[in-house]
Amino acid sequence: MKRKKHISSKFSIQFIFIMLLFLIIVILSIMIINLGKEIYISINNDRTNNYELRVSLSYISNKIRQADKKSMVDIRDFNGNPAIVIKETYDGLNYENWIYYNDNNIYEILIDEGESFGIYDGMKVLEVDNFNISKINDNLYKISVVEEGRSSDLVISLYSVQRKTMD
């Protein structure tokens, strides 16, 4: 009789020990999965923010590069912020494409040359925390964009200003 009690108590202690080990493994696995999930979310958010920052700079730089002709790109003040004004001609008519910053958004509007417009008349293109463009010299522009606390700068050189005709 004693032997059966001893064997059953030994069996129950081994069973409890194995179940505790299994429970510890399950708990550690859940903790590792949650940690991995948080790391993945953080990496994905960083990647999305970097993508949006690059898109905003690429959009503006491509607009400027498309207008790479002498005296077609200008920086003007609009509502206290610098704005890019790109002159364009369609069907013999002159237009101005304004890219400007207001209220944490970059706007774009195409208007007749010299026409005035309201601050919210343009189409929202991108949402950013801050936007600045400055002319460094005749053919060099610096674009700065801040989004979600991250800033990025891009310097663009227009080649049409550098080209000289040979006589």
PDB file of C-alpha atoms in Angstrom:
ATOM      1  CA  MET A   1       0.000   0.000   0.000  1.00  0.00           C
ATOM      2  CA  LYS A   2       2.698   2.414   0.908  1.00  0.00           C
ATOM      3  CA  ARG A   3       4.371   1.777  -2.332  1.00  0.00           C
ATOM      4  CA  LYS A   4       1.310   2.827  -4.379  1.00  0.00           C
ATOM      5  CA  LYS A   5       0.964   6.080  -2.433  1.00  0.00           C
ATOM      6  CA  HIS A   6       4.631   6.810  -2.905  1.00  0.00           C
ATOM      7  CA  ILE A   7       4.424   6.122  -6.661  1.00  0.00           C
ATOM      8  CA  SER A   8       1.253   8.208  -7.116  1.00  0.00           C
ATOM      9  CA  SER A   9       2.680  11.145  -5.144  1.00  0.00           C
ATOM     10  CA  LYS A  10       5.890  10.895  -7.155  1.00  0.00           C
ATOM     11  CA  PHE A  11       3.823  10.819 -10.348  1.00  0.00           C
ATOM     12  CA  SER A  12       1.769  13.872  -9.344  1.00  0.00           C
ATOM     13  CA  ILE A  13       4.933  15.884  -8.454  1.00  0.00           C
ATOM     14  CA  GLN A  14       6.477  15.020 -11.822  1.00  0.00           C
ATOM     15  CA  PHE A  15       3.225  15.917 -13.587  1.00  0.00           C
ATOM     16  CA  ILE A  16       2.986  19.284 -11.787  1.00  0.00           C
ATOM     17  CA  PHE A  17       6.649  20.018 -12.550  1.00  0.00           C
ATOM     18  CA  ILE A  18       6.154  19.235 -16.270  1.00  0.00           C
ATOM     19  CA  MET A  19       2.987  21.352 -16.388  1.00  0.00           C
ATOM     20  CA  LEU A  20       4.817  24.274 -14.723  1.00  0.00           C
ATOM     21  CA  LEU A  21       7.619  24.022 -17.295  1.00  0.00           C
ATOM     22  CA  PHE A  22       5.043  23.946 -20.088  1.00  0.00           C
ATOM     23  CA  LEU A  23       3.265  26.986 -18.600  1.00  0.00           C
ATOM     24  CA  ILE A  24       6.569  28.905 -18.363  1.00  0.00           C
ATOM     25  CA  ILE A  25       7.355  28.097 -22.006  1.00  0.00           C
ATOM     26  CA  VAL A  26       3.890  29.274 -23.101  1.00  0.00           C
ATOM     27  CA  ILE A  27       4.176  32.524 -21.110  1.00  0.00           C
ATOM     28  CA  LEU A  28       7.675  33.232 -22.490  1.00  0.00           C
ATOM     29  CA  SER A  29       6.461  32.491 -26.031  1.00  0.00           C
ATOM     30  CA  ILE A  30       3.582  34.957 -25.654  1.00  0.00           C
ATOM     31  CA  MET A  31       5.976  37.606 -24.295  1.00  0.00           C
ATOM     32  CA  ILE A  32       8.367  37.105 -27.248  1.00  0.00           C
ATOM     33  CA  ILE A  33       5.498  37.301 -29.751  1.00  0.00           C
ATOM     34  CA  ASN A  34       4.247  40.564 -28.178  1.00  0.00           C
ATOM     35  CA  LEU A  35       7.751  42.010 -28.195  1.00  0.00           C
ATOM     36  CA  GLY A  36       8.170  41.063 -31.849  1.00  0.00           C
ATOM     37  CA  LYS A  37       4.811  42.630 -32.671  1.00  0.00           C
ATOM     38  CA  GLU A  38       5.814  45.939 -31.047  1.00  0.00           C
ATOM     39  CA  ILE A  39       9.139  45.938 -32.898  1.00  0.00           C
ATOM     40  CA  TYR A  40       7.360  45.237 -36.200  1.00  0.00           C
ATOM     41  CA  ILE A  41       4.854  48.070 -35.599  1.00  0.00           C
ATOM     42  CA  SER A  42       7.695  50.461 -34.764  1.00  0.00           C
ATOM     43  CA  ILE A  43       9.690  49.510 -37.875  1.00  0.00           C
ATOM     44  CA  ASN A  44       6.607  49.762 -40.070  1.00  0.00           C
ATOM     45  CA  ASN A  45       5.732  53.228 -38.685  1.00  0.00           C
ATOM     46  CA  ASP A  46       9.307  54.437 -39.252  1.00  0.00           C
ATOM     47  CA  ARG A  47       9.258  53.098 -42.802  1.00  0.00           C
ATOM     48  CA  THR A  48       5.902  54.789 -43.517  1.00  0.00           C
ATOM     49  CA  ASN A  49       7.115  58.111 -42.107  1.00  0.00           C
ATOM     50  CA  ASN A  50      10.331  57.957 -44.140  1.00  0.00           C
ATOM     51  CA  TYR A  51       8.344  57.113 -47.268  1.00  0.00           C
ATOM     52  CA  GLU A  52       5.982  60.072 -46.771  1.00  0.00           C
ATOM     53  CA  LEU A  53       8.924  62.392 -46.163  1.00  0.00           C
ATOM     54  CA  ARG A  54      10.657  61.207 -49.347  1.00  0.00           C
ATOM     55  CA  VAL A  55       7.432  61.479 -51.341  1.00  0.00           C
ATOM     56  CA  SER A  56       6.935  65.100 -50.339  1.00  0.00           C
ATOM     57  CA  LEU A  57      10.492  66.006 -51.331  1.00  0.00           C
ATOM     58  CA  SER A  58      10.298  63.994 -54.551  1.00  0.00           C
ATOM     59  CA  TYR A  59       7.008  65.568 -55.579  1.00  0.00           C
ATOM     60  CA  ILE A  60       8.330  69.094 -55.218  1.00  0.00           C
ATOM     61  CA  SER A  61      11.716  68.361 -56.775  1.00  0.00           C
ATOM     62  CA  ASN A  62      10.082  66.687 -59.790  1.00  0.00           C
ATOM     63  CA  LYS A  63       7.809  69.697 -60.296  1.00  0.00           C
ATOM     64  CA  ILE A  64      10.846  71.985 -60.257  1.00  0.00           C
ATOM     65  CA  ARG A  65      12.847  69.721 -62.574  1.00  0.00           C
ATOM     66  CA  GLN A  66       9.964  69.590 -65.067  1.00  0.00           C
ATOM     67  CA  ALA A  67      10.182  73.360 -65.329  1.00  0.00           C
ATOM     68  CA  ASP A  68      13.949  73.411 -65.838  1.00  0.00           C
ATOM     69  CA  LYS A  69      13.985  76.315 -68.257  1.00  0.00           C
ATOM     70  CA  LYS A  70      15.550  79.717 -67.801  1.00  0.00           C
ATOM     71  CA  SER A  71      13.495  82.020 -65.525  1.00  0.00           C
ATOM     72  CA  MET A  72      10.634  79.538 -65.152  1.00  0.00           C
ATOM     73  CA  VAL A  73      11.062  78.827 -61.410  1.00  0.00           C
ATOM     74  CA  ASP A  74      10.793  81.522 -58.788  1.00  0.00           C
ATOM     75  CA  ILE A  75      10.428  81.736 -55.010  1.00  0.00           C
ATOM     76  CA  ARG A  76       7.827  84.237 -53.772  1.00  0.00           C
ATOM     77  CA  ASP A  77       6.267  85.055 -50.429  1.00  0.00           C
ATOM     78  CA  PHE A  78       2.693  83.851 -49.951  1.00  0.00           C
ATOM     79  CA  ASN A  79       0.914  84.425 -46.651  1.00  0.00           C
ATOM     80  CA  GLY A  80       4.233  84.739 -44.803  1.00  0.00           C
ATOM     81  CA  ASN A  81       5.690  81.525 -46.203  1.00  0.00           C
ATOM     82  CA  PRO A  82       7.914  80.938 -49.215  1.00  0.00           C
ATOM     83  CA  ALA A  83       6.107  79.516 -52.228  1.00  0.00           C
ATOM     84  CA  ILE A  84       7.405  77.975 -55.426  1.00  0.00           C
ATOM     85  CA  VAL A  85       6.046  79.598 -58.563  1.00  0.00           C
ATOM     86  CA  ILE A  86       6.549  77.659 -61.768  1.00  0.00           C
ATOM     87  CA  LYS A  87       5.684  79.426 -64.990  1.00  0.00           C
ATOM     88  CA  GLU A  88       4.055  77.283 -67.668  1.00  0.00           C
ATOM     89  CA  THR A  89       2.685  77.882 -71.146  1.00  0.00           C
ATOM     90  CA  TYR A  90      -0.196  75.884 -72.628  1.00  0.00           C
ATOM     91  CA  ASP A  91      -1.734  76.648 -76.017  1.00  0.00           C
ATOM     92  CA  GLY A  92      -0.015  80.024 -76.075  1.00  0.00           C
ATOM     93  CA  LEU A  93      -1.434  81.092 -72.682  1.00  0.00           C
ATOM     94  CA  ASN A  94       0.795  81.751 -69.657  1.00  0.00           C
ATOM     95  CA  TYR A  95       0.023  80.130 -66.317  1.00  0.00           C
ATOM     96  CA  GLU A  96       1.608  79.967 -62.883  1.00  0.00           C
ATOM     97  CA  ASN A  97       1.734  76.786 -60.849  1.00  0.00           C
ATOM     98  CA  TRP A  98       2.003  77.764 -57.171  1.00  0.00           C
ATOM     99  CA  ILE A  99       3.211  75.268 -54.568  1.00  0.00           C
ATOM    100  CA  TYR A 100       2.812  76.736 -51.099  1.00  0.00           C
ATOM    101  CA  TYR A 101       2.563  75.780 -47.425  1.00  0.00           C
ATOM    102  CA  ASN A 102      -0.313  76.623 -45.118  1.00  0.00           C
ATOM    103  CA  ASP A 103      -1.893  75.053 -42.052  1.00  0.00           C
ATOM    104  CA  ASN A 104       0.352  71.923 -42.021  1.00  0.00           C
ATOM    105  CA  ASN A 105      -0.375  71.169 -45.673  1.00  0.00           C
ATOM    106  CA  ILE A 106       1.364  71.702 -48.971  1.00  0.00           C
ATOM    107  CA  TYR A 107      -1.043  73.071 -51.559  1.00  0.00           C
ATOM    108  CA  GLU A 108      -0.806  73.403 -55.313  1.00  0.00           C
ATOM    109  CA  ILE A 109      -2.807  75.613 -57.654  1.00  0.00           C
ATOM    110  CA  LEU A 110      -2.563  76.411 -61.371  1.00  0.00           C
ATOM    111  CA  ILE A 111      -3.750  79.925 -62.208  1.00  0.00           C
ATOM    112  CA  ASP A 112      -3.531  82.429 -65.028  1.00  0.00           C
ATOM    113  CA  GLU A 113      -0.325  84.419 -64.851  1.00  0.00           C
ATOM    114  CA  GLY A 114      -0.657  87.363 -62.462  1.00  0.00           C
ATOM    115  CA  GLU A 115      -4.059  86.283 -61.117  1.00  0.00           C
ATOM    116  CA  SER A 116      -4.635  86.345 -57.362  1.00  0.00           C
ATOM    117  CA  PHE A 117      -6.132  83.489 -55.347  1.00  0.00           C
ATOM    118  CA  GLY A 118      -7.202  82.632 -51.820  1.00  0.00           C
ATOM    119  CA  ILE A 119      -5.137  80.597 -49.420  1.00  0.00           C
ATOM    120  CA  TYR A 120      -7.515  77.611 -49.482  1.00  0.00           C
ATOM    121  CA  ASP A 121      -8.198  77.724 -53.244  1.00  0.00           C
ATOM    122  CA  GLY A 122      -5.385  75.288 -53.950  1.00  0.00           C
ATOM    123  CA  MET A 123      -5.582  71.523 -53.793  1.00  0.00           C
ATOM    124  CA  LYS A 124      -4.054  69.786 -50.757  1.00  0.00           C
ATOM    125  CA  VAL A 125      -1.143  67.723 -51.978  1.00  0.00           C
ATOM    126  CA  LEU A 126       0.644  66.557 -48.830  1.00  0.00           C
ATOM    127  CA  GLU A 127       0.321  66.889 -45.089  1.00  0.00           C
ATOM    128  CA  VAL A 128       3.563  67.978 -43.397  1.00  0.00           C
ATOM    129  CA  ASP A 129       4.488  69.701 -40.158  1.00  0.00           C
ATOM    130  CA  ASN A 130       6.651  72.346 -41.820  1.00  0.00           C
ATOM    131  CA  PHE A 131       7.864  73.260 -45.289  1.00  0.00           C
ATOM    132  CA  ASN A 132      10.483  75.731 -46.426  1.00  0.00           C
ATOM    133  CA  ILE A 133      12.208  76.461 -49.703  1.00  0.00           C
ATOM    134  CA  SER A 134      15.015  78.898 -50.246  1.00  0.00           C
ATOM    135  CA  LYS A 135      17.068  79.981 -53.207  1.00  0.00           C
ATOM    136  CA  ILE A 136      20.753  79.489 -52.494  1.00  0.00           C
ATOM    137  CA  ASN A 137      21.945  81.022 -55.773  1.00  0.00           C
ATOM    138  CA  ASP A 138      20.769  81.389 -59.384  1.00  0.00           C
ATOM    139  CA  ASN A 139      20.404  77.687 -60.016  1.00  0.00           C
ATOM    140  CA  LEU A 140      20.396  76.114 -56.540  1.00  0.00           C
ATOM    141  CA  TYR A 141      17.313  75.611 -54.341  1.00  0.00           C
ATOM    142  CA  LYS A 142      17.072  74.076 -50.877  1.00  0.00           C
ATOM    143  CA  ILE A 143      13.844  72.366 -49.841  1.00  0.00           C
ATOM    144  CA  SER A 144      13.232  71.473 -46.194  1.00  0.00           C
ATOM    145  CA  VAL A 145      10.322  69.350 -44.990  1.00  0.00           C
ATOM    146  CA  VAL A 146       9.459  68.369 -41.420  1.00  0.00           C
ATOM    147  CA  GLU A 147       6.992  65.578 -40.787  1.00  0.00           C
ATOM    148  CA  GLU A 148       6.244  63.992 -37.421  1.00  0.00           C
ATOM    149  CA  GLY A 149       9.376  65.480 -35.881  1.00  0.00           C
ATOM    150  CA  ARG A 150      11.674  64.278 -38.661  1.00  0.00           C
ATOM    151  CA  SER A 151      13.249  66.732 -41.012  1.00  0.00           C
ATOM    152  CA  SER A 152      14.810  66.211 -44.372  1.00  0.00           C
ATOM    153  CA  ASP A 153      16.535  68.581 -46.770  1.00  0.00           C
ATOM    154  CA  LEU A 154      17.048  68.380 -50.494  1.00  0.00           C
ATOM    155  CA  VAL A 155      19.192  70.632 -52.659  1.00  0.00           C
ATOM    156  CA  ILE A 156      18.178  70.914 -56.319  1.00  0.00           C
ATOM    157  CA  SER A 157      20.278  72.358 -59.099  1.00  0.00           C
ATOM    158  CA  LEU A 158      18.599  73.645 -62.239  1.00  0.00           C
ATOM    159  CA  TYR A 159      20.777  72.999 -65.252  1.00  0.00           C
ATOM    160  CA  SER A 160      19.188  75.485 -67.626  1.00  0.00           C
ATOM    161  CA  VAL A 161      20.775  78.400 -65.790  1.00  0.00           C
ATOM    162  CA  GLN A 162      24.246  76.878 -66.202  1.00  0.00           C
ATOM    163  CA  ARG A 163      24.003  76.251 -69.931  1.00  0.00           C
ATOM    164  CA  LYS A 164      25.781  78.813 -72.035  1.00  0.00           C
ATOM    165  CA  THR A 165      25.558  79.123 -75.768  1.00  0.00           C
ATOM    166  CA  MET A 166      28.776  79.002 -77.718  1.00  0.00           C
ATOM    167  CA  ASP A 167      29.366  81.733 -80.309  1.00  0.00           C
TER     168      ASP A 167
END
